[in-house]
mmCIF file of C-alpha atoms in Angstrom:
data_model
loop_
_atom_site.group_PDB
_atom_site.id
_atom_site.type_symbol
_atom_site.label_atom_id
_atom_site.label_comp_id
_atom_site.label_asym_id
_atom_site.label_seq_id
_atom_site.Cartn_x
_atom_site.Cartn_y
_atom_site.Cartn_z
ATOM 1 C CA UNK A 8 1.206 12.811 12.235
ATOM 2 C CA UNK A 9 0.890 12.213 8.520
ATOM 3 C CA UNK A 10 -2.536 11.728 6.969
ATOM 4 C CA UNK A 11 -4.151 11.436 3.539
ATOM 5 C CA UNK A 12 -7.727 12.318 2.651
ATOM 6 C CA UNK A 13 -9.291 11.075 -0.574
ATOM 7 C CA UNK A 14 -12.636 11.857 -2.092
ATOM 8 C CA UNK A 15 -15.230 9.311 -1.104
ATOM 9 C CA UNK A 16 -16.393 6.835 -3.676
ATOM 10 C CA UNK A 17 -17.652 5.002 -5.405
ATOM 11 C CA UNK A 18 -17.188 6.898 -8.653
ATOM 12 C CA UNK A 19 -19.059 5.650 -11.702
ATOM 13 C CA UNK A 20 -18.257 7.014 -15.158
ATOM 14 C CA UNK A 21 -18.990 6.203 -18.748
ATOM 15 C CA UNK A 22 -16.164 5.243 -21.069
ATOM 16 C CA UNK A 23 -14.211 8.255 -22.415
ATOM 17 C CA UNK A 24 -15.354 10.509 -19.562
ATOM 18 C CA UNK A 25 -12.925 12.763 -17.679
ATOM 19 C CA UNK A 26 -11.742 11.518 -14.300
ATOM 20 C CA UNK A 27 -10.660 13.460 -11.231
ATOM 21 C CA UNK A 28 -10.023 11.861 -7.859
ATOM 22 C CA UNK A 29 -9.145 14.419 -5.202
ATOM 23 C CA UNK A 30 -6.410 13.833 -2.671
ATOM 24 C CA UNK A 31 -5.113 16.162 0.030
ATOM 25 C CA UNK A 32 -2.496 15.450 2.632
ATOM 26 C CA UNK A 33 -1.067 16.553 5.947
ATOM 27 C CA UNK A 34 2.608 15.941 6.581
ATOM 28 C CA UNK A 35 5.695 17.408 8.147
ATOM 29 C CA UNK A 36 8.628 18.163 5.936
ATOM 30 C CA UNK A 37 8.634 17.320 2.257
ATOM 31 C CA UNK A 38 6.916 13.998 1.585
ATOM 32 C CA UNK A 39 6.881 12.011 -1.632
ATOM 33 C CA UNK A 40 3.397 11.429 -3.035
ATOM 34 C CA UNK A 41 2.040 8.355 -4.779
ATOM 35 C CA UNK A 42 -0.997 6.947 -6.474
ATOM 36 C CA UNK A 43 -1.417 3.187 -6.259
ATOM 37 C CA UNK A 44 -4.050 1.159 -8.107
ATOM 38 C CA UNK A 45 -5.591 -2.141 -7.049
ATOM 39 C CA UNK A 46 -7.373 -4.117 -9.767
ATOM 40 C CA UNK A 47 -9.940 -6.713 -8.671
ATOM 41 C CA UNK A 48 -8.236 -9.697 -7.044
ATOM 42 C CA UNK A 49 -4.752 -8.234 -7.425
ATOM 43 C CA UNK A 50 -2.185 -6.494 -5.226
ATOM 44 C CA UNK A 51 -1.316 -2.822 -5.186
ATOM 45 C CA UNK A 52 0.550 -1.458 -8.182
ATOM 46 C CA UNK A 53 2.369 1.840 -8.300
ATOM 47 C CA UNK A 54 0.604 4.065 -10.822
ATOM 48 C CA UNK A 55 2.637 7.258 -10.543
ATOM 49 C CA UNK A 56 4.640 9.322 -8.094
ATOM 50 C CA UNK A 57 6.086 12.770 -7.463
ATOM 51 C CA UNK A 58 8.914 13.523 -5.089
ATOM 52 C CA UNK A 59 8.954 17.318 -4.890
ATOM 53 C CA UNK A 60 6.692 20.329 -5.244
ATOM 54 C CA UNK A 61 5.401 21.080 -8.772
ATOM 55 C CA UNK A 62 6.525 17.675 -10.052
ATOM 56 C CA UNK A 63 4.001 15.961 -12.308
ATOM 57 C CA UNK A 64 3.750 12.200 -12.207
ATOM 58 C CA UNK A 65 2.236 10.448 -15.213
ATOM 59 C CA UNK A 66 1.578 6.929 -16.415
ATOM 60 C CA UNK A 67 -0.967 5.164 -18.673
ATOM 61 C CA UNK A 68 -2.711 8.473 -19.380
ATOM 62 C CA UNK A 69 -3.078 9.338 -15.690
ATOM 63 C CA UNK A 70 -1.494 12.490 -14.275
ATOM 64 C CA UNK A 71 -1.110 14.121 -10.872
ATOM 65 C CA UNK A 72 0.744 17.278 -9.867
ATOM 66 C CA UNK A 73 2.343 17.800 -6.455
ATOM 67 C CA UNK A 74 0.853 21.089 -5.187
ATOM 68 C CA UNK A 75 2.539 22.134 -1.973
ATOM 69 C CA UNK A 76 0.558 25.359 -1.625
ATOM 70 C CA UNK A 77 -2.742 23.445 -1.528
ATOM 71 C CA UNK A 78 -1.247 20.200 -0.114
ATOM 72 C CA UNK A 79 -2.925 18.287 -2.906
ATOM 73 C CA UNK A 80 -2.127 15.531 -5.406
ATOM 74 C CA UNK A 81 -5.291 15.076 -7.471
ATOM 75 C CA UNK A 82 -5.416 12.217 -9.975
ATOM 76 C CA UNK A 83 -6.736 12.971 -13.472
ATOM 77 C CA UNK A 84 -7.294 11.173 -16.738
ATOM 78 C CA UNK A 85 -8.767 12.700 -19.832
ATOM 79 C CA UNK A 86 -10.592 9.653 -21.180
ATOM 80 C CA UNK A 87 -11.200 6.604 -18.991
ATOM 81 C CA UNK A 88 -11.591 3.063 -20.244
ATOM 82 C CA UNK A 89 -13.469 0.081 -18.855
ATOM 83 C CA UNK A 90 -10.089 -1.445 -17.981
ATOM 84 C CA UNK A 91 -9.419 1.464 -15.581
ATOM 85 C CA UNK A 92 -12.049 0.109 -13.203
ATOM 86 C CA UNK A 93 -10.199 -0.426 -9.923
ATOM 87 C CA UNK A 94 -9.592 1.026 -6.470
ATOM 88 C CA UNK A 95 -7.209 3.983 -6.422
ATOM 89 C CA UNK A 96 -5.167 4.860 -3.331
ATOM 90 C CA UNK A 97 -3.373 8.118 -2.671
ATOM 91 C CA UNK A 98 -0.374 7.772 -0.360
ATOM 92 C CA UNK A 99 2.531 9.702 1.042
ATOM 93 C CA UNK A 100 5.944 8.714 2.261
ATOM 94 C CA UNK A 101 7.737 10.833 4.813
ATOM 95 C CA UNK A 102 11.426 11.514 4.816
ATOM 96 C CA UNK A 103 13.970 10.772 7.468
ATOM 97 C CA UNK A 104 14.950 7.237 8.318
ATOM 98 C CA UNK A 105 11.458 5.806 7.901
ATOM 99 C CA UNK A 106 9.790 5.767 4.492
ATOM 100 C CA UNK A 107 6.591 4.047 5.516
ATOM 101 C CA UNK A 108 3.555 4.797 3.370
ATOM 102 C CA UNK A 109 0.456 6.457 4.787
ATOM 103 C CA UNK A 110 -2.570 5.644 2.631
ATOM 104 C CA UNK A 111 -5.933 7.207 2.043
ATOM 105 C CA UNK A 112 -9.009 5.006 2.283
ATOM 106 C CA UNK A 113 -9.179 4.375 -1.451
ATOM 107 C CA UNK A 114 -11.676 5.352 -4.152
ATOM 108 C CA UNK A 115 -13.516 2.710 -6.148
ATOM 109 C CA UNK A 116 -13.830 3.639 -9.819
ATOM 110 C CA UNK A 117 -16.238 1.809 -12.097
ATOM 111 C CA UNK A 118 -16.206 2.616 -15.800
ATOM 112 C CA UNK A 119 -19.196 1.470 -17.839
ATOM 113 C CA UNK A 120 -19.062 0.830 -21.600
ATOM 114 C CA UNK B 12 12.489 -9.164 -12.745
ATOM 115 C CA UNK B 13 10.376 -11.241 -10.387
ATOM 116 C CA UNK B 14 8.013 -9.348 -8.131
ATOM 117 C CA UNK B 15 7.267 -9.735 -4.447
ATOM 118 C CA UNK B 16 6.002 -13.241 -3.710
ATOM 119 C CA UNK B 17 3.595 -14.109 -0.915
ATOM 120 C CA UNK B 18 1.993 -17.293 0.307
ATOM 121 C CA UNK B 19 -0.548 -18.548 0.966
ATOM 122 C CA UNK B 20 -2.963 -16.435 -1.096
ATOM 123 C CA UNK B 21 -5.947 -17.351 1.065
ATOM 124 C CA UNK B 22 -6.341 -18.695 4.582
ATOM 125 C CA UNK B 23 -9.396 -19.476 6.684
ATOM 126 C CA UNK B 24 -8.938 -20.214 10.384
ATOM 127 C CA UNK B 25 -10.994 -20.185 13.557
ATOM 128 C CA UNK B 26 -10.445 -17.619 16.267
ATOM 129 C CA UNK B 27 -7.713 -18.471 18.761
ATOM 130 C CA UNK B 28 -5.832 -20.495 16.134
ATOM 131 C CA UNK B 29 -2.430 -19.425 14.862
ATOM 132 C CA UNK B 30 -1.417 -18.578 11.301
ATOM 133 C CA UNK B 31 1.763 -17.616 9.455
ATOM 134 C CA UNK B 32 2.357 -15.737 6.227
ATOM 135 C CA UNK B 33 5.480 -15.805 4.118
ATOM 136 C CA UNK B 34 7.019 -13.105 1.921
ATOM 137 C CA UNK B 35 9.931 -13.143 -0.516
ATOM 138 C CA UNK B 36 10.888 -9.615 -1.595
ATOM 139 C CA UNK B 37 12.351 -8.485 -4.901
ATOM 140 C CA UNK B 38 15.962 -9.601 -5.176
ATOM 141 C CA UNK B 39 18.341 -7.017 -3.770
ATOM 142 C CA UNK B 40 15.703 -5.039 -1.917
ATOM 143 C CA UNK B 41 16.962 -4.204 1.561
ATOM 144 C CA UNK B 42 13.719 -2.899 3.000
ATOM 145 C CA UNK B 43 10.641 -5.021 3.647
ATOM 146 C CA UNK B 44 7.225 -3.962 4.923
ATOM 147 C CA UNK B 45 4.145 -5.775 6.202
ATOM 148 C CA UNK B 46 0.806 -3.980 5.878
ATOM 149 C CA UNK B 47 -2.691 -4.894 7.063
ATOM 150 C CA UNK B 48 -5.577 -3.903 4.787
ATOM 151 C CA UNK B 49 -9.016 -4.191 6.332
ATOM 152 C CA UNK B 50 -11.928 -4.238 3.882
ATOM 153 C CA UNK B 51 -12.822 -0.734 2.732
ATOM 154 C CA UNK B 52 -9.679 0.869 4.146
ATOM 155 C CA UNK B 53 -6.208 1.714 2.971
ATOM 156 C CA UNK B 54 -3.279 -0.449 4.035
ATOM 157 C CA UNK B 55 -1.774 0.213 7.458
ATOM 158 C CA UNK B 56 1.875 -0.476 8.206
ATOM 159 C CA UNK B 57 2.486 -3.212 10.772
ATOM 160 C CA UNK B 58 6.262 -3.550 10.661
ATOM 161 C CA UNK B 59 9.224 -2.390 8.599
ATOM 162 C CA UNK B 60 12.597 -4.122 8.283
ATOM 163 C CA UNK B 61 15.872 -2.769 6.963
ATOM 164 C CA UNK B 62 17.902 -5.876 6.131
ATOM 165 C CA UNK B 63 17.177 -8.056 9.186
ATOM 166 C CA UNK B 64 16.680 -5.207 11.662
ATOM 167 C CA UNK B 65 13.345 -3.685 12.706
ATOM 168 C CA UNK B 66 12.951 -0.007 11.750
ATOM 169 C CA UNK B 67 9.348 0.538 12.847
ATOM 170 C CA UNK B 68 6.940 -1.786 14.634
ATOM 171 C CA UNK B 69 4.948 0.859 16.477
ATOM 172 C CA UNK B 70 1.594 -0.322 15.057
ATOM 173 C CA UNK B 71 2.206 -4.051 15.452
ATOM 174 C CA UNK B 72 -0.036 -5.623 18.133
ATOM 175 C CA UNK B 73 2.854 -7.333 19.831
ATOM 176 C CA UNK B 74 0.707 -9.378 22.194
ATOM 177 C CA UNK B 75 -0.408 -11.511 19.245
ATOM 178 C CA UNK B 76 1.585 -10.538 16.150
ATOM 179 C CA UNK B 77 5.237 -11.301 15.499
ATOM 180 C CA UNK B 78 7.483 -11.005 12.474
ATOM 181 C CA UNK B 79 11.005 -11.934 11.584
ATOM 182 C CA UNK B 80 13.464 -11.557 8.744
ATOM 183 C CA UNK B 81 16.321 -13.698 9.887
ATOM 184 C CA UNK B 82 18.702 -13.557 6.930
ATOM 185 C CA UNK B 83 17.637 -10.200 5.577
ATOM 186 C CA UNK B 84 15.694 -11.754 2.690
ATOM 187 C CA UNK B 85 12.476 -13.724 3.327
ATOM 188 C CA UNK B 86 10.120 -12.724 6.090
ATOM 189 C CA UNK B 87 7.393 -14.415 8.115
ATOM 190 C CA UNK B 88 4.464 -12.723 9.855
ATOM 191 C CA UNK B 89 2.653 -14.733 12.536
ATOM 192 C CA UNK B 90 -0.592 -14.219 14.406
ATOM 193 C CA UNK B 91 -1.150 -16.190 17.610
ATOM 194 C CA UNK B 92 -3.924 -16.362 18.729
ATOM 195 C CA UNK B 93 -6.079 -14.886 15.965
ATOM 196 C CA UNK B 94 -9.126 -12.731 16.651
ATOM 197 C CA UNK B 95 -12.128 -12.024 14.454
ATOM 198 C CA UNK B 96 -10.896 -8.481 13.819
ATOM 199 C CA UNK B 97 -7.694 -9.831 12.253
ATOM 200 C CA UNK B 98 -9.669 -10.713 9.121
ATOM 201 C CA UNK B 99 -7.931 -8.662 6.447
ATOM 202 C CA UNK B 100 -5.514 -8.801 3.542
ATOM 203 C CA UNK B 101 -1.885 -8.891 4.630
ATOM 204 C CA UNK B 102 0.381 -7.203 2.135
ATOM 205 C CA UNK B 103 4.124 -7.466 1.877
ATOM 206 C CA UNK B 104 6.131 -4.780 0.090
ATOM 207 C CA UNK B 105 9.802 -4.174 -0.564
ATOM 208 C CA UNK B 106 11.970 -1.277 -1.643
ATOM 209 C CA UNK B 107 15.557 -0.995 -2.761
ATOM 210 C CA UNK B 108 16.902 1.002 0.149
ATOM 211 C CA UNK B 109 16.127 3.849 2.465
ATOM 212 C CA UNK B 110 17.730 7.238 2.552
ATOM 213 C CA UNK B 111 18.323 7.581 -1.162
ATOM 214 C CA UNK B 112 15.842 9.698 -3.054
ATOM 215 C CA UNK B 113 13.925 7.772 -5.672
ATOM 216 C CA UNK B 114 14.928 4.369 -4.349
ATOM 217 C CA UNK B 115 12.357 4.103 -1.611
ATOM 218 C CA UNK B 116 9.436 3.284 -3.926
ATOM 219 C CA UNK B 117 7.607 0.273 -2.543
ATOM 220 C CA UNK B 118 6.520 -2.686 -4.662
ATOM 221 C CA UNK B 119 3.710 -4.846 -3.341
ATOM 222 C CA UNK B 120 2.992 -8.545 -3.446
ATOM 223 C CA UNK B 121 -0.475 -9.967 -4.222
ATOM 224 C CA UNK B 122 -1.363 -10.273 -0.538
ATOM 225 C CA UNK B 123 -2.729 -13.011 1.698
ATOM 226 C CA UNK B 124 -6.449 -12.829 2.379
ATOM 227 C CA UNK B 125 -7.171 -14.029 5.936
ATOM 228 C CA UNK B 126 -10.632 -14.886 7.214
ATOM 229 C CA UNK B 127 -11.022 -15.597 10.929
ATOM 230 C CA UNK B 128 -14.256 -17.365 11.874
#
């Protein structure tokens, strides 16, 4: 079945540091890939997505590229801010008649001033 | 555009009691999902509706959990009787429709945090 593996957290960075959160997946067919973010006390928000190989999703300075050859979708940001502190979830959605999301366990990011 | 609405936001019950959660999806969204998120884990799908029909309920513990979406809009998730291990955040999500690329992106509500004592 489908699965998503994220790097274990927590991750603690200083403001303006470079961020990478690794994500690899196992899936049949050609899944869509997502990064969701969960700020403290809030629900999940879609951060970015990519629907086919070599697509790059981007939003709010975050980027991730769909790499089919390495089955990866790593999240990056060049300069993090304190307001980026949150839990980040990598997820995939399979094709066919069922588009349910399979999530990784989440990575807690804390950015210190 | 209004987002996915859920209520209540918090609920504390004792084991063996029953509880119900309500979800109102984004207007026009045909597909509705209920997820369970246990502390420290990613959300896990419980049930998926397309309009008022069930698409996937393979991970729903049917001996105690039930869900309905009678008119293809609002949905209710019920637990009866609750167990300690049901303590979690219950998330509702909706998407525009299935089967059309780019329109299956799911939008989540704020969740209901359940504590079973």
